[in-house]
XYZ file of C-alpha atoms in Angstrom:
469
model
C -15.358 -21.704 7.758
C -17.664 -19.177 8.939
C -21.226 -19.246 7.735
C -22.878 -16.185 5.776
C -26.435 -15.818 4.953
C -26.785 -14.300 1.214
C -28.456 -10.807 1.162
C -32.042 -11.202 0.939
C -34.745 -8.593 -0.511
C -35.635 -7.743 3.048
C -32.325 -6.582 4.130
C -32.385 -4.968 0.706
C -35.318 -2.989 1.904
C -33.900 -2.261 5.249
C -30.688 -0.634 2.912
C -33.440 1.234 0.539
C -34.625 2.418 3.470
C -30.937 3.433 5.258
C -29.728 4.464 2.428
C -31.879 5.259 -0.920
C -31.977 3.742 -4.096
C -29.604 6.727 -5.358
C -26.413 5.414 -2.385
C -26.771 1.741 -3.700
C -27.012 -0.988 -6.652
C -27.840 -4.720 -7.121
C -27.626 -4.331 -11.306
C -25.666 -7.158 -12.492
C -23.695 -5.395 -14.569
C -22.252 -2.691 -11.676
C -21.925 -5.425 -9.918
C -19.889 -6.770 -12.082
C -16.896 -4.043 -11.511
C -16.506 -4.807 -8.101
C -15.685 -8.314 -8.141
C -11.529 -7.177 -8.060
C -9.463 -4.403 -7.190
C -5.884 -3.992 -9.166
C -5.810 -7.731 -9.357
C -5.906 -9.052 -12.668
C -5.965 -12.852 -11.694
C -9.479 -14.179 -12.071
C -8.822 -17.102 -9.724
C -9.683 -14.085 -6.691
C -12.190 -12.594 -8.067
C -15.705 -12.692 -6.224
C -18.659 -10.454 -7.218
C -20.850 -9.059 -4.314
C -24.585 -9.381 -3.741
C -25.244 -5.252 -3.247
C -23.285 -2.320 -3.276
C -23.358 0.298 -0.982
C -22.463 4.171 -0.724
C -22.655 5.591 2.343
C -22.704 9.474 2.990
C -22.191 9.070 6.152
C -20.625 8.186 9.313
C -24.269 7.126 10.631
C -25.336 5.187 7.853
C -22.054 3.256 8.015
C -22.343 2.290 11.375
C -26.334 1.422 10.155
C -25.215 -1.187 7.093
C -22.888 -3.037 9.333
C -25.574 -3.159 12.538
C -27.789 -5.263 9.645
C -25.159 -6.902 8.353
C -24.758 -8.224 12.009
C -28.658 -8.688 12.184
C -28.410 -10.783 8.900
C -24.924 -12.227 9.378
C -23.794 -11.223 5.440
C -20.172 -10.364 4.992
C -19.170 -6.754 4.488
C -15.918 -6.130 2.380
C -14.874 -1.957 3.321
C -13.725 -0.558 -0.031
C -11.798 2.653 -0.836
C -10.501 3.347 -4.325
C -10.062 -0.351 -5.417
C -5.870 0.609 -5.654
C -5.042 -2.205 -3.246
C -2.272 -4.791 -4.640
C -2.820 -7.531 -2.173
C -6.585 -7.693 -2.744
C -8.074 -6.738 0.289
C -10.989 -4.982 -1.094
C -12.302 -8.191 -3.254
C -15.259 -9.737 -1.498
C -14.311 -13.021 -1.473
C -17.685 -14.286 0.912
C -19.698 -12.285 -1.904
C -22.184 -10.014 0.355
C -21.937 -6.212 0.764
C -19.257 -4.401 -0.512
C -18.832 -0.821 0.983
C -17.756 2.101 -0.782
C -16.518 5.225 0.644
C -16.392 7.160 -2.130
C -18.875 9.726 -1.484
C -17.278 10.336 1.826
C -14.937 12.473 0.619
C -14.692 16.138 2.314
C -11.779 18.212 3.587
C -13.341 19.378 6.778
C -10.543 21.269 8.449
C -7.128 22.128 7.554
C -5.446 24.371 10.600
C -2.506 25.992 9.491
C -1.555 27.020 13.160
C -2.249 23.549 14.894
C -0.579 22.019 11.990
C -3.713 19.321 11.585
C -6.241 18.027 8.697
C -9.151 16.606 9.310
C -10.947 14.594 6.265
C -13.155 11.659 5.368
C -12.132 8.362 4.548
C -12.913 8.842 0.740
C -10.499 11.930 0.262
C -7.910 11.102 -2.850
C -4.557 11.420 -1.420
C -3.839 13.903 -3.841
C -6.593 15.973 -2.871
C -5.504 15.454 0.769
C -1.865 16.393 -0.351
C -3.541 19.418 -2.166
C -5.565 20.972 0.485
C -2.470 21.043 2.617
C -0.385 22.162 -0.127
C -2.460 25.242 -0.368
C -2.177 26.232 3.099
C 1.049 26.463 2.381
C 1.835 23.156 4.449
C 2.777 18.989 3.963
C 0.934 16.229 4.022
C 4.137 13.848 4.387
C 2.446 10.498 3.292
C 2.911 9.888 -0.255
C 1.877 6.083 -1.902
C 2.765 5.585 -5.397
C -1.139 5.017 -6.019
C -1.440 8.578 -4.682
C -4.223 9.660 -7.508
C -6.348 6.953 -6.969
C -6.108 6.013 -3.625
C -8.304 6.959 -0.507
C -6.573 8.641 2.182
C -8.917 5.905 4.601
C -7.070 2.842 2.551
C -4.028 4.507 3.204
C -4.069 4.245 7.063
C -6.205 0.749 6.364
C -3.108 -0.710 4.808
C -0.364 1.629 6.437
C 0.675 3.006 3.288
C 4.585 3.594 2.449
C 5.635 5.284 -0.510
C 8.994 7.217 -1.047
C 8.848 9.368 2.205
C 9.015 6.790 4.519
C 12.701 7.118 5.090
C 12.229 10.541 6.258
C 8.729 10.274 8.118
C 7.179 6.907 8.634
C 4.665 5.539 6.894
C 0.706 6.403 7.137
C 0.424 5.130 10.953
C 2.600 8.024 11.604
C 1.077 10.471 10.069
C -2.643 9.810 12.013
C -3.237 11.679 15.713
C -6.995 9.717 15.506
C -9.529 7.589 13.352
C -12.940 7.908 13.625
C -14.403 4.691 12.762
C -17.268 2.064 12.892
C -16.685 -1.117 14.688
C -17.657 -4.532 13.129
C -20.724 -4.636 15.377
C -21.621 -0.899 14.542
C -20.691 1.312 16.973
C -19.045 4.606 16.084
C -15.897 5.219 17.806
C -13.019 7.711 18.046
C -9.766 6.198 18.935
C -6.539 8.039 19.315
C -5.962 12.163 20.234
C -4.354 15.290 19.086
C -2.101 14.706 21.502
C 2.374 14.310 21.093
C 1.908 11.642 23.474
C -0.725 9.246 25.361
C -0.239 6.223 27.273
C -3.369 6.117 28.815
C -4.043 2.481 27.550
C -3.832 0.551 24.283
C -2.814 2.722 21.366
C -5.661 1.377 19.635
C -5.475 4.085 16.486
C -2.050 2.182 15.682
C -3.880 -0.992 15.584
C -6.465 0.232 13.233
C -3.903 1.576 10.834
C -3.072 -1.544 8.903
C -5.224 -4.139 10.078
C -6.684 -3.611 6.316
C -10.235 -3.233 7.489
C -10.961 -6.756 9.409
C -11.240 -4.392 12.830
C -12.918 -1.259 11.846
C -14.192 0.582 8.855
C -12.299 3.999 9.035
C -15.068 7.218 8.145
C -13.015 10.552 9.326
C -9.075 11.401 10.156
C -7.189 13.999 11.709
C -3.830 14.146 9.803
C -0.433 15.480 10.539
C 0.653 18.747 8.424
C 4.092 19.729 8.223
C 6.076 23.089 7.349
C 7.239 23.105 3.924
C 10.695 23.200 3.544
C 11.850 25.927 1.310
C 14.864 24.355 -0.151
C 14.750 20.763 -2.370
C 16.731 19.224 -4.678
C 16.070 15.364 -6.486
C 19.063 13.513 -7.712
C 19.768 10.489 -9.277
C 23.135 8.499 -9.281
C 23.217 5.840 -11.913
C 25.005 2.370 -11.274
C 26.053 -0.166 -14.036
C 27.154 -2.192 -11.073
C 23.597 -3.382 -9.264
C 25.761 -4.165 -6.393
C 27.661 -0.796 -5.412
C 24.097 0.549 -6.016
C 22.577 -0.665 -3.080
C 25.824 -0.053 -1.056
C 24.713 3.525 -1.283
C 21.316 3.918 1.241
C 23.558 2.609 4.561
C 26.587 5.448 3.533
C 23.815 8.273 3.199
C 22.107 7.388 6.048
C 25.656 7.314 8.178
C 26.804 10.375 7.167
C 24.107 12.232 8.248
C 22.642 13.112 4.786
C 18.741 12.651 6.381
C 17.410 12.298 2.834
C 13.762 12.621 2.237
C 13.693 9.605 -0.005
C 16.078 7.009 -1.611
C 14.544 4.679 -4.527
C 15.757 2.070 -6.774
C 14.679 1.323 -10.175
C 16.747 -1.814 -12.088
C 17.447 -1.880 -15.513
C 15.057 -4.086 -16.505
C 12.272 -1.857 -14.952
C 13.761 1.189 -16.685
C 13.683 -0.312 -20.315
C 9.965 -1.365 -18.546
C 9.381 2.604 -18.173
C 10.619 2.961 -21.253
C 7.986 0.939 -23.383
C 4.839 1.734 -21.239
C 5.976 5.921 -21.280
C 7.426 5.436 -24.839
C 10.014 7.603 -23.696
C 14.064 6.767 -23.509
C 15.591 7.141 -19.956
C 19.123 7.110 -19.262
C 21.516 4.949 -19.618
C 18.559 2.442 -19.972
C 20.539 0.843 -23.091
C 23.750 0.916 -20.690
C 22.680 -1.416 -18.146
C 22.179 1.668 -15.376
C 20.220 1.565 -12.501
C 18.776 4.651 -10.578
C 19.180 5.902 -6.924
C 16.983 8.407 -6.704
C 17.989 10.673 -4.042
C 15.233 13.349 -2.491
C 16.931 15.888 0.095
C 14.806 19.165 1.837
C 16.454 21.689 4.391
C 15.317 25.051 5.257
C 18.614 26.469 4.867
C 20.110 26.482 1.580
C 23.644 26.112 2.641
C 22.821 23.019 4.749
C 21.272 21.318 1.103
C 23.980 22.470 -0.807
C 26.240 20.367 1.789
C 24.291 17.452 2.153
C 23.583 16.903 -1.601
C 27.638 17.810 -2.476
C 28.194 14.589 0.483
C 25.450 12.347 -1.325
C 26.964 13.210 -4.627
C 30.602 12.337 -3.444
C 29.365 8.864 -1.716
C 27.666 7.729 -4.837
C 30.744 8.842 -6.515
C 33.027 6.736 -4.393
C 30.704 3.416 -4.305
C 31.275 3.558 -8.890
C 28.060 6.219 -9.797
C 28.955 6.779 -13.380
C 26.811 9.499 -13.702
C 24.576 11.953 -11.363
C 22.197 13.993 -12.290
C 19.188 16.214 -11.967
C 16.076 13.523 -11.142
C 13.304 15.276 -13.463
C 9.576 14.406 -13.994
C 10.829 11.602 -16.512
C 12.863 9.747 -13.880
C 9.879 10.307 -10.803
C 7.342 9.250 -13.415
C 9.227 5.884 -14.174
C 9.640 5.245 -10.282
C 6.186 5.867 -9.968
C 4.700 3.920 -13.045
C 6.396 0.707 -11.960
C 3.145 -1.068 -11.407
C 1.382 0.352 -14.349
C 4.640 -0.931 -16.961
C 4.672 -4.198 -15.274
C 0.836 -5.131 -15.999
C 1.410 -3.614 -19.599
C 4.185 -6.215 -19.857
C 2.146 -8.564 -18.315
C -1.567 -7.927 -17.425
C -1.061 -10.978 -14.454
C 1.870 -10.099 -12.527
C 2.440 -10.180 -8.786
C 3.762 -6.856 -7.572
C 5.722 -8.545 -4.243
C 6.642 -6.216 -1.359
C 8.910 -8.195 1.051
C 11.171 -5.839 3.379
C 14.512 -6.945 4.692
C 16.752 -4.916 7.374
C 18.721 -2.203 5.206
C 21.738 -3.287 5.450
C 20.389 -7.163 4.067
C 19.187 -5.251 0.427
C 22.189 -6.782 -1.240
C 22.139 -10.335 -0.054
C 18.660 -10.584 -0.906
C 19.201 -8.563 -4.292
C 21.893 -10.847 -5.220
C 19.636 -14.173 -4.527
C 16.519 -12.696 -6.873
C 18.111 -13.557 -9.866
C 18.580 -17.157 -9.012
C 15.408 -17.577 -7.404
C 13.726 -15.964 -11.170
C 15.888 -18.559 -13.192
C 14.846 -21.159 -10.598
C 10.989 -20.659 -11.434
C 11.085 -19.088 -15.237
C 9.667 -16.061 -13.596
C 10.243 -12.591 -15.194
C 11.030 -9.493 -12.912
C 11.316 -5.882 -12.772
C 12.091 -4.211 -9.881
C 12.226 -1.264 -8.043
C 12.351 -0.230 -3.800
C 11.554 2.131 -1.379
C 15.224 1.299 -0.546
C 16.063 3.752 2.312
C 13.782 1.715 4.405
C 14.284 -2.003 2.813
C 10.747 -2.364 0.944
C 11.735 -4.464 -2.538
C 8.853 -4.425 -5.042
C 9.447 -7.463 -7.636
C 7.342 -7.544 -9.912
C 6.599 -11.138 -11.200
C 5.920 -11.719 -14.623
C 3.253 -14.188 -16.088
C 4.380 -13.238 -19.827
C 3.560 -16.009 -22.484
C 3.530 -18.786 -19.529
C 0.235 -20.284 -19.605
C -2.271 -18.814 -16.478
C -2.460 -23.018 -15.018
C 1.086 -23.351 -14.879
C 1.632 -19.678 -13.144
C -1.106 -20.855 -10.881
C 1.049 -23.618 -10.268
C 4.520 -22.692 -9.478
C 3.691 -19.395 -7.414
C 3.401 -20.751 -4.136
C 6.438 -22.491 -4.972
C 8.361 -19.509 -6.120
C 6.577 -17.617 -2.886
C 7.764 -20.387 -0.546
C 11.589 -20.056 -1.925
C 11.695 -16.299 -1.844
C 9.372 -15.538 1.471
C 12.153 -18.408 3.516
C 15.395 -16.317 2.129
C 13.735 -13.352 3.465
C 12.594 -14.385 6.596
C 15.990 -15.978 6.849
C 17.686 -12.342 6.268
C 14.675 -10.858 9.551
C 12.536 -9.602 6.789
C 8.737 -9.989 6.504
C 6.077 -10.664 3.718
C 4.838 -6.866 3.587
C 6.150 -3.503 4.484
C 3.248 -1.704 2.791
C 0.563 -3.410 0.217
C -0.238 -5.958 3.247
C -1.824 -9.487 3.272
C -5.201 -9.747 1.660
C -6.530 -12.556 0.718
C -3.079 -13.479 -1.629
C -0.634 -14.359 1.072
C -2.949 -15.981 3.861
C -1.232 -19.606 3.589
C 1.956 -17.595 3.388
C 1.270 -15.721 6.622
C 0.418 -18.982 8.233
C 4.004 -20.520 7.719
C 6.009 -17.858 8.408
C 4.379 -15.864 11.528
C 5.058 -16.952 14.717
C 1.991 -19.027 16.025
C 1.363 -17.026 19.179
C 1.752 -13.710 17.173
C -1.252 -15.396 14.856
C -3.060 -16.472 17.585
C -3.242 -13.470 19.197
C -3.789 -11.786 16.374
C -6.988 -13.683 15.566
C -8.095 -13.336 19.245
C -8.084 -9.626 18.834
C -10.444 -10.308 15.088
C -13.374 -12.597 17.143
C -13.662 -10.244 20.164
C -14.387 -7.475 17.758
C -15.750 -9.086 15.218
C -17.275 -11.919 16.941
C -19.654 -13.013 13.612
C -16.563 -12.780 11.645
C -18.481 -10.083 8.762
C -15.788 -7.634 8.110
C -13.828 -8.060 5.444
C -13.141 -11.707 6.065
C -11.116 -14.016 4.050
C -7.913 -11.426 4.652
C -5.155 -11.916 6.695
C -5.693 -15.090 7.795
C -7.880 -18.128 7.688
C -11.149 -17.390 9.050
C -11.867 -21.077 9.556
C -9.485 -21.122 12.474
C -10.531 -17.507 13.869
């Protein structure tokens, strides 16, 4: 394991100094709030030394050149959203907030381009474009608390992805500091560039072990003028998820296609105290998003997604209103008033594998004495299962999760899925990571972490172990 120096009052000084007082605290009880981000399990959580502010790019690059100087770990933090915990510092030290860097500095309505800071919101970022009459495509369920730099640090999904990628797709470049303190631009405005390693799509989702992100220039898109948000509802789970291959055949280009099971609708319905549909009826929801710029072309596409869902046993379809977007979108939040532990999973399988792995959950649940909920990005294979604790005792949850991880990671890996499509690794699925990457792919991996981080200080205990860097 790599060895860290704890933060001393002279590099305290040297921040004072950087920094002032006013962009920085060492009270015990601030402290305090940073030990953990959206996890709730207090086997992760680690409180840090000091806690920084920065205000700008400069003074950035400035804590992490002393950080170097002292060797004391720096964990990058944006708004503490992250469900794999990859902003808890789990070497204590600095942790680095980038809160205050938080400016829309551009939005060109020509060009098509944003440029912001690190610290935006994503809703303000999806604001400032929505007033210039344009679209900021990327669109995270943690939207209102989330910084648009923890976006691209964890490569964001959300319900667009279908349509336009997730985060790394949405980036021309990233200004950013590297872990020895240099300030950087990587990337261009550009369509395309192959003059060397595309390093700004190495940045995005490396969860800030290569680089702390301080500025982004953003693609903008036109709005399209037409929109309509359906949902088919399923009692059969099964001819459910036949739907997302079908719509995607026939040429239907949907924006977005969801899933919400019927146990995370009656979910919805406790934490909104609200009643859903056919929630007492064992329905499910596809939730179907289609745009066009031509209202005859939506009219067409949503009469063929209406007639598909129709064929595969839809027993109802109907107008997806702020009820049935809000439950989609408060998954997380009804599963931790279920349960305040839970493990919000986010395996991804190859579309057209949804219903083999759908139909193994249950078993794998009964298996354990695990409680689920769950819902998907499913137009691009992302499953969120939410694991329960309930009234099982924190030392025996402690206890059978890597079990229950091992069962359900090998069926997916078995199916050419992955751990993560979008909340990433962290410091919760490191051992997992181990088994199931390919040992070259880690290696190099790593490789890439100690030549740019050759003291190891950025964000470390994420990803992988740092002992065998």
């Amino acid at each position: 394991m790599p060895k860290y120096n704890k933060v001393t009052p002279e590099l305290i000084e040297k921040l004072y100094a950087l920094l002032g007082k006013h962009n920085m605290t060492t009270d015990p009880e601030k402290l305090d709030t940073y030990k953990t981000d959206e996890e709730t399990n207090p086997i992760y959580f680690h409180t840090p030394e000091v806690v920084v502010f920065p205000e700008t790019t400069e003074q950035v690059a400035g804590i992490m050149k002393l950080a170097n100087e002292y060797v004391v770990p720096v964990t990058p933090r944006g708004g503490g959203s992250s469900l794999a915990a990859q902003a808890i510092p789990v070497y204590n030290g600095i942790v680095l907030c980038l809160e205050k860097m938080n400016k829309i500095i551009e939005v060109n309505k020509d060009a098509l381009y944003m440029i912001v800071e690190a610290g935006a919101v994503t809703t303000a970022v999806q604001a400032a474009a929505k007033e210039a009459g344009l679209y900021y495509a990327g669109d995270p369920s943690s939207k209102a608390s989330s910084e648009i730099g923890g976006n691209v640090a964890t490569n964001a999904g959300g319900s667009r992805v279908v349509k336009y990628g997730t985060t790394r797709d949405q980036v021309y470049w990233i200004e950013m500091v590297t872990p020895t303190g240099e300030i950087t631009k990587v990337g261009k405005r550009l369509q395309k560039n192959t003059t060397g390693y595309a390093l700004e799509k190495l940045i995005c989702g490396s969860e800030g072990t290569l680089g702390i992100i301080t500025k982004l220039c953003l693609k903008l898109r036109p709005v399209a003028p037409y929109h309509f948000d359906m949902v088919a509802i399923f009692q059969d789970e099964m001819k459910a998820l036949a739907v997302p291959n079908q719509l995607l055949k026939a040429g239907v280009q949907p924006t977005a296609i969801e899933f919400l099971d019927n146990k995370g609708i009656q979910s919805e319905e406790r934490y909104m105290k609200i009643e859903l549909p056919y929630s007492k009826d064992q329905g499910n929801y596809i939730i179907v998003t289609i745009d066009s710029y031509d209202q005859d072309d939506l009219d067409n596409r949503v009469a063929t997604a209406d007639e598909i869902c129709e064929k595969n046993g839809a027993v109802e379809s109907l107008v997806a209103d702020d009820r049935i977007w809000g439950a989609r979108y408060n998954i997380g939040e009804a599963a931790r008033n279920d349960s305040l532990v839970f493990l919000a999973e986010d395996i991804v399988v190859p579309v057209d594998k949804i219903g083999e792995l759908m139909a193994k959950l249950p078993e794998i649940e009964k298996q354990y004495g695990i409680a689920t909920t769950t819902s998907a990005h499913i137009g691009d294979g992302n499953i969120h299962v939410n694991a329960l604790k309930m009234d099982m005792p924190l030392e025996k949850w402690n206890e059978i999760i890597p079990k229950y991880h091992d069962t359900l990671y090998s069926f997916v890996y078995s199916l050419g899925g992955c751990l993560s499509g979008e909340h990433g690794i962290g410091c919760r699925k490191i051992q997992e990571m181990k088994k199931f990457t390919d040992p070259v792919e880690l290696g190099t991996m790593k490789a890439i972490k100690k030549a740019l981080d050759p003291k190891l200080i950025l964000n470390p205990g994420k990803i992988f172990d740092y002992s065998e860097a």
